[in-house]
Amino acid sequence: MAFTRSASPVAAWTTLALTIAVTAAGPRPDVSATRVWSPTPTAELPMAIDVSAATLARITPGDHLTTPLPGGAARFIVTRRVELGPDRFTITANVDGPAPGWLIAAVHGDGFAAAGHAGVTFRVRGAAGGGRHLEIVDSETLEWCSVSDDVATRRVDEMGVGDTPADGGCDDGSSIDVLVVYAAAARIAAGGTANLLAEIDLMIANSNEAYSNSDVQTQLHLVHAREVSSPESDLGLGSLTDPADGRADGVHLLRDAYAADQVVAVVSGGGGVANGMWTLEPDMADLAFCVSGRDSLPFIMTHEVGHNLGCCHASGDGGGCPDGGGLLFPYSNGHRFTGLSGTLWRTVMAYSPGEWSPLISNPAVLFDGKPTGVPGDTSSGADNARTINQSAPVVANWRCHDDACELLDLPPDAADCDGDEIPDLCAIAVGLGADLNDDGVLDACQCLTDADESGATDFVDLLLVLAGWGPCDGVCPGDVDFDGEVGFTDVLAVLAAWGPC
């Protein structure tokens, strides 16, 4: 489909009025009369849109979404709905017809984000100051990625052809646990927490759709998204990776608490960068960090995490990949191909030119009637799906899965009284801090020995301990260690904490 780029001041995309009308597959009335989203009349670029949460909540597989786009309307059919939690889900749809196309949308409470392709690639996301904008993505000019300089020094001709690692780890490789962190700047740029969380869910869903489409036998699993106290300038790849440079060091503690195999920093700008993975050795776990700019939706997280699973760009793309091609293995390359429709496509790991396809290179998978990769064990091959299937069993064991914190379902700004980036309730759940009085706050942030709540541990508190000596019966202010009895350990605790709180 032909379209004309606007002279929008944002170079990477133009904006367009978009309306999606929903046609119910079943007997549910009224759905077909309600629009999922629609343009605000007379809006200036970028185009503001309204989203109907009530309609989104009713969408189920089999419903049709009709989308006016340049060159005519596109009709999608919903293929999958994934519930992620209360008022939180994703929707996947394909173009209803012979032309290749797709749509993925994410709802997170009041937040909403979407991306798709139907002749053009488009996305919907929150905007600073509130509201949401529809954007047509110009894949030729969108800011993209680079790989850590360490990757370019690796010699592909010294790499062997990979075999899938033997079983024996704590996780089987079917799921890779991902922690996402961001700073206030990204939240503000997205128009609020809910919109940014929807974008993060969309990034994960885009990745998993690409994996499923490409016969990749793993999925990304978001264990937590956290707004860290550090400024966004501290979330560069170097400072993010270094556990002891005084910049965002708490992210490493947070990663361990949530047992995350990979860590992604989502930032307010565009582009991205990753450390890459060039060996299956255990020390690669320390480099499982990447940065993804929200201005480079829809596939920037898929791309950067792909580097940390051993994938690189299409051969000759550069961007930090070894000159000879490949990364973890010689065939760990993205791919570009021209489909039967005449469209030049690129897989997620390949640079422009070409329109994005929700695919990881795989010579055994066809899209638009053509193979999406190149067979072979040398650098002339392009089979990142094979690469991920070989690396995932290793990467999934960078941390053994532990859902103690995940099951708490904490918000991204959950209380962190000691400022170490680990929410208090998470730290308590995994044994990183005590909560003797069961108030959900770390004891280290309180003065439990101040029995009379005077602001100091002193002689009065010692008297309360002595006065209450023996087993507790009801209210027991002298039991400062909360073991159900006032005794010698309480005296020691008061003496050890003597002085102002």
Short mmCIF file of C-alpha atoms in Angstrom, two decimals:
data_model
loop_
_atom_site.label_atom_id
_atom_site.label_comp_id
_atom_site.label_asym_id
_atom_site.label_seq_id
_atom_site.Cartn_x
_atom_site.Cartn_y
_atom_site.Cartn_z
CA MET A 1 0.00 0.00 0.00
CA ALA A 2 1.35 3.40 -0.92
CA PHE A 3 1.35 6.20 1.60
CA THR A 4 2.87 9.64 1.90
CA ARG A 5 5.10 10.60 4.79
CA SER A 6 4.06 13.68 6.70
CA ALA A 7 6.38 16.57 7.46
CA SER A 8 5.93 15.79 11.13
CA PRO A 9 8.75 17.15 13.31
CA VAL A 10 9.24 13.62 14.64
CA ALA A 11 11.41 12.11 11.92
CA ALA A 12 10.78 8.46 12.67
CA TRP A 13 7.03 8.34 12.11
CA THR A 14 3.96 10.09 10.79
CA THR A 15 0.52 10.02 12.34
CA LEU A 16 -2.82 8.99 10.97
CA ALA A 17 -6.46 8.88 11.98
CA LEU A 18 -7.37 5.31 12.89
CA THR A 19 -10.68 3.77 13.85
CA ILE A 20 -11.24 0.15 14.75
CA ALA A 21 -14.78 -1.13 14.66
CA VAL A 22 -15.40 -4.47 16.35
CA THR A 23 -17.69 -7.10 14.86
CA ALA A 24 -18.61 -9.83 17.32
CA ALA A 25 -18.24 -13.43 16.20
CA GLY A 26 -20.95 -14.62 18.60
CA PRO A 27 -24.34 -13.42 19.75
CA ARG A 28 -23.05 -10.62 21.98
CA PRO A 29 -24.96 -7.50 20.86
CA ASP A 30 -23.67 -3.92 20.87
CA VAL A 31 -20.00 -4.83 20.39
CA SER A 32 -20.14 -4.14 16.67
CA ALA A 33 -21.51 -0.67 17.33
CA THR A 34 -18.63 0.40 19.54
CA ARG A 35 -15.24 1.54 18.39
CA VAL A 36 -12.11 0.33 20.12
CA TRP A 37 -10.33 3.57 19.37
CA SER A 38 -11.07 6.59 17.25
CA PRO A 39 -9.40 9.88 16.33
CA THR A 40 -10.10 13.10 18.14
CA PRO A 41 -11.64 15.52 15.60
CA THR A 42 -9.42 18.33 14.31
CA ALA A 43 -6.45 17.01 16.31
CA GLU A 44 -3.00 18.22 15.32
CA LEU A 45 -0.08 15.88 14.74
CA PRO A 46 0.71 13.65 16.49
CA MET A 47 -2.86 12.40 16.25
CA ALA A 48 -4.61 12.03 19.60
CA ILE A 49 -7.04 9.13 19.88
CA ASP A 50 -9.66 7.93 22.30
CA VAL A 51 -9.69 4.31 23.46
CA SER A 52 -12.83 2.44 24.49
CA ALA A 53 -11.88 0.32 27.50
CA ALA A 54 -15.37 -1.19 27.63
CA THR A 55 -15.07 -2.51 24.09
CA LEU A 56 -11.57 -3.84 24.65
CA ALA A 57 -12.74 -5.75 27.69
CA ARG A 58 -15.30 -7.64 25.56
CA ILE A 59 -13.04 -8.63 22.68
CA THR A 60 -12.56 -12.38 22.31
CA PRO A 61 -11.00 -14.66 19.66
CA GLY A 62 -13.05 -14.64 16.49
CA ASP A 63 -14.00 -10.95 16.71
CA HIS A 64 -13.11 -8.78 13.73
CA LEU A 65 -11.31 -5.43 13.91
CA THR A 66 -11.69 -3.11 10.92
CA THR A 67 -8.97 -0.49 10.59
CA PRO A 68 -8.96 2.36 8.03
CA LEU A 69 -5.36 2.85 6.90
CA PRO A 70 -3.64 4.49 3.90
CA GLY A 71 -4.79 2.73 0.76
CA GLY A 72 -7.98 1.34 2.29
CA ALA A 73 -9.38 -0.42 5.32
CA ALA A 74 -7.62 -3.39 6.90
CA ARG A 75 -9.65 -6.13 8.54
CA PHE A 76 -8.14 -8.17 11.37
CA ILE A 77 -9.48 -11.27 13.06
CA VAL A 78 -8.62 -11.84 16.72
CA THR A 79 -6.76 -15.11 17.21
CA ARG A 80 -5.79 -15.02 20.86
CA ARG A 81 -6.47 -13.23 24.12
CA VAL A 82 -4.07 -13.77 27.04
CA GLU A 83 -5.16 -12.81 30.55
CA LEU A 84 -2.24 -11.48 32.58
CA GLY A 85 -4.13 -10.37 35.68
CA PRO A 86 -7.12 -8.30 36.77
CA ASP A 87 -7.88 -5.74 34.01
CA ARG A 88 -4.67 -6.76 32.29
CA PHE A 89 -4.52 -8.73 29.03
CA THR A 90 -3.13 -8.83 25.50
CA ILE A 91 -4.90 -9.39 22.19
CA THR A 92 -3.32 -10.84 19.05
CA ALA A 93 -4.93 -10.59 15.61
CA ASN A 94 -4.02 -11.34 11.99
CA VAL A 95 -5.14 -9.64 8.81
CA ASP A 96 -8.28 -11.38 7.61
CA GLY A 97 -7.27 -12.15 4.03
CA PRO A 98 -4.31 -13.18 1.88
CA ALA A 99 -2.14 -10.13 2.61
CA PRO A 100 0.32 -10.53 5.50
CA GLY A 101 -0.42 -8.41 8.53
CA TRP A 102 -0.81 -8.50 12.30
CA LEU A 103 -1.98 -6.56 15.33
CA ILE A 104 -1.08 -6.91 19.02
CA ALA A 105 -2.66 -4.79 21.75
CA ALA A 106 -2.08 -4.64 25.51
CA VAL A 107 -4.38 -3.37 28.25
CA HIS A 108 -3.00 -2.74 31.73
CA GLY A 109 -5.66 -1.18 33.95
CA ASP A 110 -6.28 2.23 32.39
CA GLY A 111 -3.23 1.87 30.16
CA PHE A 112 -3.26 0.85 26.52
CA ALA A 113 -0.69 0.22 23.79
CA ALA A 114 -0.84 -1.49 20.40
CA ALA A 115 1.26 -2.16 17.32
CA GLY A 116 0.55 -3.77 13.99
CA HIS A 117 1.09 -3.93 10.25
CA ALA A 118 -1.39 -3.74 7.39
CA GLY A 119 0.41 -2.23 4.44
CA VAL A 120 2.12 0.12 6.90
CA THR A 121 3.45 -0.45 10.40
CA PHE A 122 1.57 1.50 13.07
CA ARG A 123 1.47 1.80 16.84
CA VAL A 124 -0.67 3.38 19.56
CA ARG A 125 0.89 4.50 22.82
CA GLY A 126 0.55 7.01 25.63
CA ALA A 127 1.77 10.57 25.31
CA ALA A 128 3.36 12.96 27.77
CA GLY A 129 0.69 15.13 29.31
CA GLY A 130 -1.96 12.45 28.94
CA GLY A 131 -3.94 10.80 26.20
CA ARG A 132 -2.71 8.42 23.51
CA HIS A 133 -1.34 8.91 20.02
CA LEU A 134 -1.53 6.86 16.87
CA GLU A 135 1.72 6.82 14.87
CA ILE A 136 2.68 5.35 11.53
CA VAL A 137 6.16 3.90 12.02
CA ASP A 138 8.76 4.64 9.36
CA SER A 139 10.96 1.57 9.68
CA GLU A 140 13.65 3.14 7.49
CA THR A 141 14.39 6.02 9.85
CA LEU A 142 13.41 4.66 13.25
CA GLU A 143 16.36 4.77 15.64
CA TRP A 144 17.63 1.23 16.15
CA CYS A 145 20.32 -0.57 18.09
CA SER A 146 23.98 -1.29 18.58
CA VAL A 147 25.74 -4.10 20.40
CA SER A 148 28.39 -3.71 23.06
CA ASP A 149 31.88 -3.19 21.64
CA ASP A 150 32.92 -6.47 23.26
CA VAL A 151 30.86 -8.39 20.71
CA ALA A 152 32.67 -7.06 17.65
CA THR A 153 35.99 -8.45 18.94
CA ARG A 154 34.72 -12.03 18.99
CA ARG A 155 35.92 -14.13 16.09
CA VAL A 156 33.15 -16.08 14.46
CA ASP A 157 35.58 -18.47 12.79
CA GLU A 158 36.58 -19.72 16.24
CA MET A 159 33.00 -20.64 17.10
CA GLY A 160 31.66 -24.11 16.68
CA VAL A 161 28.25 -25.21 15.49
CA GLY A 162 26.00 -25.21 18.53
CA ASP A 163 24.33 -28.16 20.14
CA THR A 164 21.44 -27.87 22.54
CA PRO A 165 22.87 -28.08 26.08
CA ALA A 166 22.11 -31.19 28.07
CA ASP A 167 19.33 -31.17 30.63
CA GLY A 168 20.11 -30.86 34.31
CA GLY A 169 19.47 -27.21 35.21
CA CYS A 170 16.77 -25.94 37.54
CA ASP A 171 14.66 -24.59 34.62
CA ASP A 172 13.90 -26.34 31.34
CA GLY A 173 14.29 -23.35 29.01
CA SER A 174 10.62 -23.04 28.09
CA SER A 175 10.43 -19.69 29.87
CA ILE A 176 12.98 -16.91 30.36
CA ASP A 177 12.25 -14.65 33.33
CA VAL A 178 12.58 -10.94 32.54
CA LEU A 179 12.81 -8.00 34.94
CA VAL A 180 12.02 -4.56 33.48
CA VAL A 181 13.21 -1.38 35.18
CA TYR A 182 12.60 2.23 34.21
CA ALA A 183 13.06 5.71 35.63
CA ALA A 184 10.57 8.55 36.06
CA ALA A 185 11.45 10.00 32.64
CA ALA A 186 9.95 7.00 30.81
CA ARG A 187 6.79 7.11 32.89
CA ILE A 188 6.32 10.80 32.16
CA ALA A 189 6.94 10.32 28.44
CA ALA A 190 4.29 7.58 28.33
CA GLY A 191 1.68 9.75 30.02
CA GLY A 192 1.64 7.77 33.24
CA THR A 193 2.39 4.45 34.86
CA ALA A 194 -0.52 2.50 33.37
CA ASN A 195 0.36 3.44 29.79
CA LEU A 196 4.01 2.52 30.29
CA LEU A 197 3.10 -0.82 31.87
CA ALA A 198 0.87 -1.51 28.85
CA GLU A 199 3.82 -0.75 26.55
CA ILE A 200 5.98 -3.16 28.53
CA ASP A 201 3.32 -5.86 28.27
CA LEU A 202 3.17 -5.13 24.53
CA MET A 203 6.94 -5.52 24.19
CA ILE A 204 6.79 -8.90 25.91
CA ALA A 205 3.79 -9.97 23.81
CA ASN A 206 5.52 -8.87 20.58
CA SER A 207 8.52 -10.99 21.52
CA ASN A 208 6.46 -14.04 22.32
CA GLU A 209 4.46 -13.71 19.11
CA ALA A 210 7.68 -13.56 17.10
CA TYR A 211 8.97 -16.63 18.94
CA SER A 212 5.77 -18.60 18.38
CA ASN A 213 5.64 -17.63 14.70
CA SER A 214 9.22 -18.83 14.25
CA ASP A 215 9.13 -22.16 16.09
CA VAL A 216 11.22 -20.82 18.95
CA GLN A 217 10.60 -23.10 21.90
CA THR A 218 10.70 -20.50 24.66
CA GLN A 219 8.69 -17.51 25.85
CA LEU A 220 9.62 -14.36 27.76
CA HIS A 221 7.97 -14.12 31.17
CA LEU A 222 7.74 -10.73 32.86
CA VAL A 223 8.37 -11.23 36.57
CA HIS A 224 8.17 -7.55 37.55
CA ALA A 225 8.33 -3.99 36.25
CA ARG A 226 9.86 -1.50 38.67
CA GLU A 227 10.31 2.26 38.63
CA VAL A 228 13.75 2.73 40.15
CA SER A 229 14.85 5.77 42.12
CA SER A 230 17.88 6.34 39.90
CA PRO A 231 17.71 8.95 37.12
CA GLU A 232 17.42 7.65 33.57
CA SER A 233 21.02 8.70 32.93
CA ASP A 234 22.06 5.89 35.30
CA LEU A 235 20.33 3.28 33.15
CA GLY A 236 22.91 3.22 30.36
CA LEU A 237 24.23 -0.23 29.49
CA GLY A 238 27.58 0.24 31.24
CA SER A 239 26.20 1.52 34.53
CA LEU A 240 23.29 -0.94 34.39
CA THR A 241 25.68 -3.87 33.97
CA ASP A 242 28.22 -2.78 36.59
CA PRO A 243 27.01 -3.89 40.04
CA ALA A 244 29.31 -1.58 42.01
CA ASP A 245 29.75 1.75 40.20
CA GLY A 246 27.31 3.60 42.45
CA ARG A 247 24.76 4.02 39.66
CA ALA A 248 21.58 1.90 39.73
CA ASP A 249 23.45 -0.80 41.67
CA GLY A 250 20.21 -1.82 43.37
CA VAL A 251 18.97 -3.24 40.07
CA HIS A 252 21.27 -6.20 40.63
CA LEU A 253 19.74 -6.83 44.07
CA LEU A 254 16.28 -6.53 42.53
CA ARG A 255 17.23 -9.00 39.80
CA ASP A 256 18.32 -11.56 42.38
CA ALA A 257 15.21 -11.05 44.50
CA TYR A 258 12.97 -11.72 41.49
CA ALA A 259 15.29 -14.42 40.11
CA ALA A 260 15.32 -12.80 36.66
CA ASP A 261 17.37 -14.33 33.87
CA GLN A 262 17.37 -11.09 31.85
CA VAL A 263 17.11 -7.41 32.80
CA VAL A 264 15.73 -4.76 30.43
CA ALA A 265 15.84 -1.02 31.10
CA VAL A 266 13.06 0.78 29.21
CA VAL A 267 14.01 4.42 28.58
CA SER A 268 12.19 7.44 27.22
CA GLY A 269 14.17 7.87 24.00
CA GLY A 270 14.75 5.64 21.00
CA GLY A 271 17.18 2.94 20.03
CA GLY A 272 18.71 0.29 22.21
CA VAL A 273 21.87 -1.54 23.12
CA ALA A 274 22.74 -4.95 24.56
CA ASN A 275 25.82 -6.74 25.82
CA GLY A 276 25.23 -9.72 23.55
CA MET A 277 25.96 -13.39 24.19
CA TRP A 278 28.88 -15.03 22.44
CA THR A 279 29.43 -18.12 24.58
CA LEU A 280 27.34 -20.50 26.66
CA GLU A 281 29.70 -20.11 29.62
CA PRO A 282 28.12 -19.21 33.00
CA ASP A 283 29.81 -15.80 33.23
CA MET A 284 27.46 -14.58 30.48
CA ALA A 285 24.81 -14.34 33.22
CA ASP A 286 26.54 -11.21 34.51
CA LEU A 287 26.01 -9.53 31.11
CA ALA A 288 22.31 -10.31 30.70
CA PHE A 289 21.35 -6.62 30.57
CA CYS A 290 20.02 -4.45 27.76
CA VAL A 291 18.42 -1.04 27.15
CA SER A 292 15.29 -0.55 25.03
CA GLY A 293 13.94 2.87 24.02
CA ARG A 294 10.16 3.16 23.94
CA ASP A 295 10.42 5.42 20.88
CA SER A 296 11.57 2.35 18.94
CA LEU A 297 8.47 0.22 19.46
CA PRO A 298 7.28 -2.28 18.33
CA PHE A 299 10.23 -4.72 18.36
CA ILE A 300 13.07 -3.03 20.23
CA MET A 301 12.88 -5.29 23.33
CA THR A 302 12.63 -8.39 21.14
CA HIS A 303 15.73 -7.23 19.29
CA GLU A 304 17.85 -6.36 22.34
CA VAL A 305 16.93 -9.47 24.32
CA GLY A 306 17.67 -11.38 21.11
CA HIS A 307 21.27 -10.17 21.29
CA ASN A 308 21.47 -11.48 24.85
CA LEU A 309 20.23 -14.85 23.56
CA GLY A 310 23.06 -15.03 21.02
CA CYS A 311 21.40 -13.47 17.94
CA CYS A 312 22.80 -10.76 15.72
CA HIS A 313 21.78 -8.62 12.77
CA ALA A 314 21.60 -9.73 9.17
CA SER A 315 25.03 -10.45 7.74
CA GLY A 316 26.71 -7.20 6.73
CA ASP A 317 24.42 -4.96 8.79
CA GLY A 318 27.18 -4.03 11.23
CA GLY A 319 25.90 -2.33 14.35
CA GLY A 320 28.49 -4.04 16.53
CA CYS A 321 28.05 -7.55 15.18
CA PRO A 322 31.23 -9.38 14.10
CA ASP A 323 32.31 -8.55 10.54
CA GLY A 324 32.11 -12.21 9.56
CA GLY A 325 28.48 -12.51 10.65
CA GLY A 326 26.92 -14.52 13.44
CA LEU A 327 27.27 -14.07 17.18
CA LEU A 328 26.77 -17.09 19.43
CA PHE A 329 27.11 -19.29 16.33
CA PRO A 330 28.12 -18.45 12.75
CA TYR A 331 24.50 -18.80 11.59
CA SER A 332 23.12 -16.49 14.30
CA ASN A 333 22.03 -13.89 11.74
CA GLY A 334 18.86 -11.99 10.94
CA HIS A 335 17.44 -12.04 7.41
CA ARG A 336 15.80 -9.87 4.75
CA PHE A 337 13.63 -11.31 1.98
CA THR A 338 11.11 -10.25 -0.63
CA GLY A 339 7.74 -11.96 -0.20
CA LEU A 340 5.29 -13.01 -2.88
CA SER A 341 3.43 -9.75 -2.25
CA GLY A 342 6.51 -7.88 -3.49
CA THR A 343 7.18 -6.46 -0.03
CA LEU A 344 10.76 -6.43 1.25
CA TRP A 345 10.60 -7.85 4.77
CA ARG A 346 13.14 -8.09 7.57
CA THR A 347 13.12 -10.32 10.59
CA VAL A 348 13.28 -8.70 14.02
CA MET A 349 17.08 -8.87 14.27
CA ALA A 350 17.80 -7.36 10.82
CA TYR A 351 18.44 -3.69 10.12
CA SER A 352 16.61 -1.68 7.43
CA PRO A 353 15.78 -1.70 4.59
CA GLY A 354 12.58 -3.67 4.81
CA GLU A 355 9.31 -3.78 6.72
CA TRP A 356 9.32 -5.61 10.01
CA SER A 357 7.84 -9.05 10.22
CA PRO A 358 7.02 -10.56 13.63
CA LEU A 359 9.60 -13.26 13.04
CA ILE A 360 12.96 -14.60 14.13
CA SER A 361 14.95 -15.87 11.15
CA ASN A 362 14.21 -19.54 10.45
CA PRO A 363 14.71 -21.18 7.03
CA ALA A 364 11.97 -23.70 7.83
CA VAL A 365 9.28 -21.04 8.39
CA LEU A 366 7.56 -19.27 5.50
CA PHE A 367 6.12 -15.76 5.60
CA ASP A 368 4.48 -14.08 2.62
CA GLY A 369 5.31 -17.26 0.75
CA LYS A 370 9.08 -17.18 1.29
CA PRO A 371 11.56 -18.71 3.77
CA THR A 372 12.40 -16.38 6.63
CA GLY A 373 15.98 -17.58 6.99
CA VAL A 374 18.85 -19.36 5.26
CA PRO A 375 19.92 -22.92 6.13
CA GLY A 376 23.48 -23.86 6.92
CA ASP A 377 26.05 -23.99 9.71
CA THR A 378 28.32 -21.23 8.36
CA SER A 379 28.06 -17.45 8.49
CA SER A 380 26.09 -17.52 5.24
CA GLY A 381 23.23 -19.09 7.20
CA ALA A 382 20.49 -17.12 8.95
CA ASP A 383 18.79 -19.09 11.69
CA ASN A 384 18.31 -17.12 14.89
CA ALA A 385 15.42 -19.39 15.86
CA ARG A 386 17.86 -22.28 16.05
CA THR A 387 20.21 -20.05 18.04
CA ILE A 388 17.58 -19.20 20.66
CA ASN A 389 16.45 -22.82 20.91
CA GLN A 390 20.06 -23.70 21.74
CA SER A 391 20.75 -20.82 24.12
CA ALA A 392 17.42 -20.70 26.00
CA PRO A 393 18.06 -23.79 28.20
CA VAL A 394 21.25 -22.09 29.39
CA VAL A 395 19.86 -18.56 29.79
CA ALA A 396 16.77 -19.82 31.64
CA ASN A 397 19.16 -21.10 34.30
CA TRP A 398 21.00 -17.83 34.90
CA ARG A 399 18.63 -17.68 37.86
CA CYS A 400 16.48 -20.55 39.13
CA HIS A 401 12.82 -19.56 38.90
CA ASP A 402 11.43 -18.32 42.21
CA ASP A 403 7.99 -16.71 42.22
CA ALA A 404 7.94 -15.65 45.89
CA CYS A 405 8.09 -11.96 44.94
CA GLU A 406 6.21 -12.26 41.64
CA LEU A 407 3.13 -13.73 43.33
CA LEU A 408 2.85 -10.61 45.49
CA ASP A 409 1.94 -8.71 42.28
CA LEU A 410 3.44 -5.50 43.62
CA PRO A 411 2.99 -2.18 41.83
CA PRO A 412 6.10 -0.59 40.28
CA ASP A 413 6.29 1.97 43.09
CA ALA A 414 5.81 -0.46 46.01
CA ALA A 415 7.35 0.77 49.27
CA ASP A 416 11.12 0.40 49.60
CA CYS A 417 11.98 1.89 52.97
CA ASP A 418 15.73 1.20 52.82
CA GLY A 419 16.17 2.45 49.24
CA ASP A 420 17.88 -0.66 47.90
CA GLU A 421 15.34 -0.97 45.00
CA ILE A 422 13.84 -4.17 46.45
CA PRO A 423 10.24 -3.60 47.60
CA ASP A 424 9.92 -4.26 51.30
CA LEU A 425 7.34 -7.03 50.89
CA CYS A 426 9.55 -8.77 48.33
CA ALA A 427 12.60 -8.55 50.57
CA ILE A 428 10.59 -10.05 53.42
CA ALA A 429 9.19 -12.81 51.19
CA VAL A 430 12.63 -14.01 50.08
CA GLY A 431 14.29 -13.63 53.47
CA LEU A 432 16.37 -10.55 52.69
CA GLY A 433 14.89 -8.66 55.63
CA ALA A 434 12.98 -9.33 58.84
CA ASP A 435 9.44 -8.26 59.70
CA LEU A 436 9.02 -9.45 63.26
CA ASN A 437 5.89 -7.39 63.89
CA ASP A 438 4.24 -8.44 60.62
CA ASP A 439 3.46 -4.89 59.50
CA GLY A 440 4.89 -5.28 55.98
CA VAL A 441 7.76 -2.88 56.68
CA LEU A 442 11.35 -3.99 57.14
CA ASP A 443 12.37 -4.01 60.77
CA ALA A 444 15.61 -2.34 59.74
CA CYS A 445 13.58 0.77 58.88
CA GLN A 446 11.85 0.86 62.26
CA CYS A 447 12.80 1.17 65.92
CA LEU A 448 11.17 -1.90 67.41
CA THR A 449 13.02 -1.51 70.71
CA ASP A 450 11.33 1.86 71.30
CA ALA A 451 8.51 0.22 73.24
CA ASP A 452 6.98 3.52 74.40
CA GLU A 453 7.33 5.11 70.93
CA SER A 454 9.21 8.11 72.33
CA GLY A 455 11.69 8.26 69.46
CA ALA A 456 14.54 6.73 71.47
CA THR A 457 15.46 3.41 73.06
CA ASP A 458 16.17 4.30 76.66
CA PHE A 459 15.57 3.56 80.36
CA VAL A 460 11.78 3.68 80.00
CA ASP A 461 11.89 0.94 77.39
CA LEU A 462 14.11 -1.17 79.65
CA LEU A 463 11.60 -0.74 82.49
CA LEU A 464 8.77 -1.87 80.19
CA VAL A 465 10.75 -5.02 79.42
CA LEU A 466 11.37 -5.77 83.11
CA ALA A 467 7.76 -5.00 84.02
CA GLY A 468 6.41 -7.41 81.47
CA TRP A 469 8.77 -10.28 82.18
CA GLY A 470 7.45 -13.70 81.27
CA PRO A 471 5.05 -15.13 78.69
CA CYS A 472 2.95 -12.55 76.81
CA ASP A 473 -0.75 -12.43 77.45
CA GLY A 474 -2.43 -9.97 75.11
CA VAL A 475 -0.69 -6.60 74.66
CA CYS A 476 2.99 -7.03 75.44
CA PRO A 477 5.00 -3.84 74.76
CA GLY A 478 8.15 -5.29 76.35
CA ASP A 479 8.35 -8.10 73.81
CA VAL A 480 10.53 -6.09 71.44
CA ASP A 481 11.73 -9.17 69.54
CA PHE A 482 8.13 -10.42 69.06
CA ASP A 483 8.82 -13.99 70.12
CA GLY A 484 5.77 -14.16 72.41
CA GLU A 485 7.73 -13.81 75.62
CA VAL A 486 9.49 -10.99 77.48
CA GLY A 487 12.88 -12.18 78.54
CA PHE A 488 16.62 -11.86 78.40
CA THR A 489 16.73 -11.49 74.57
CA ASP A 490 14.51 -8.41 74.84
CA VAL A 491 16.89 -6.87 77.38
CA LEU A 492 19.82 -7.50 75.07
CA ALA A 493 17.91 -5.98 72.12
CA VAL A 494 17.12 -2.81 74.09
CA LEU A 495 20.71 -2.41 75.26
CA ALA A 496 22.06 -3.00 71.74
CA ALA A 497 19.81 -0.29 70.28
CA TRP A 498 20.24 2.25 73.12
CA GLY A 499 19.94 5.85 71.97
CA PRO A 500 17.87 7.88 69.49
CA CYS A 501 16.01 5.91 66.86
#
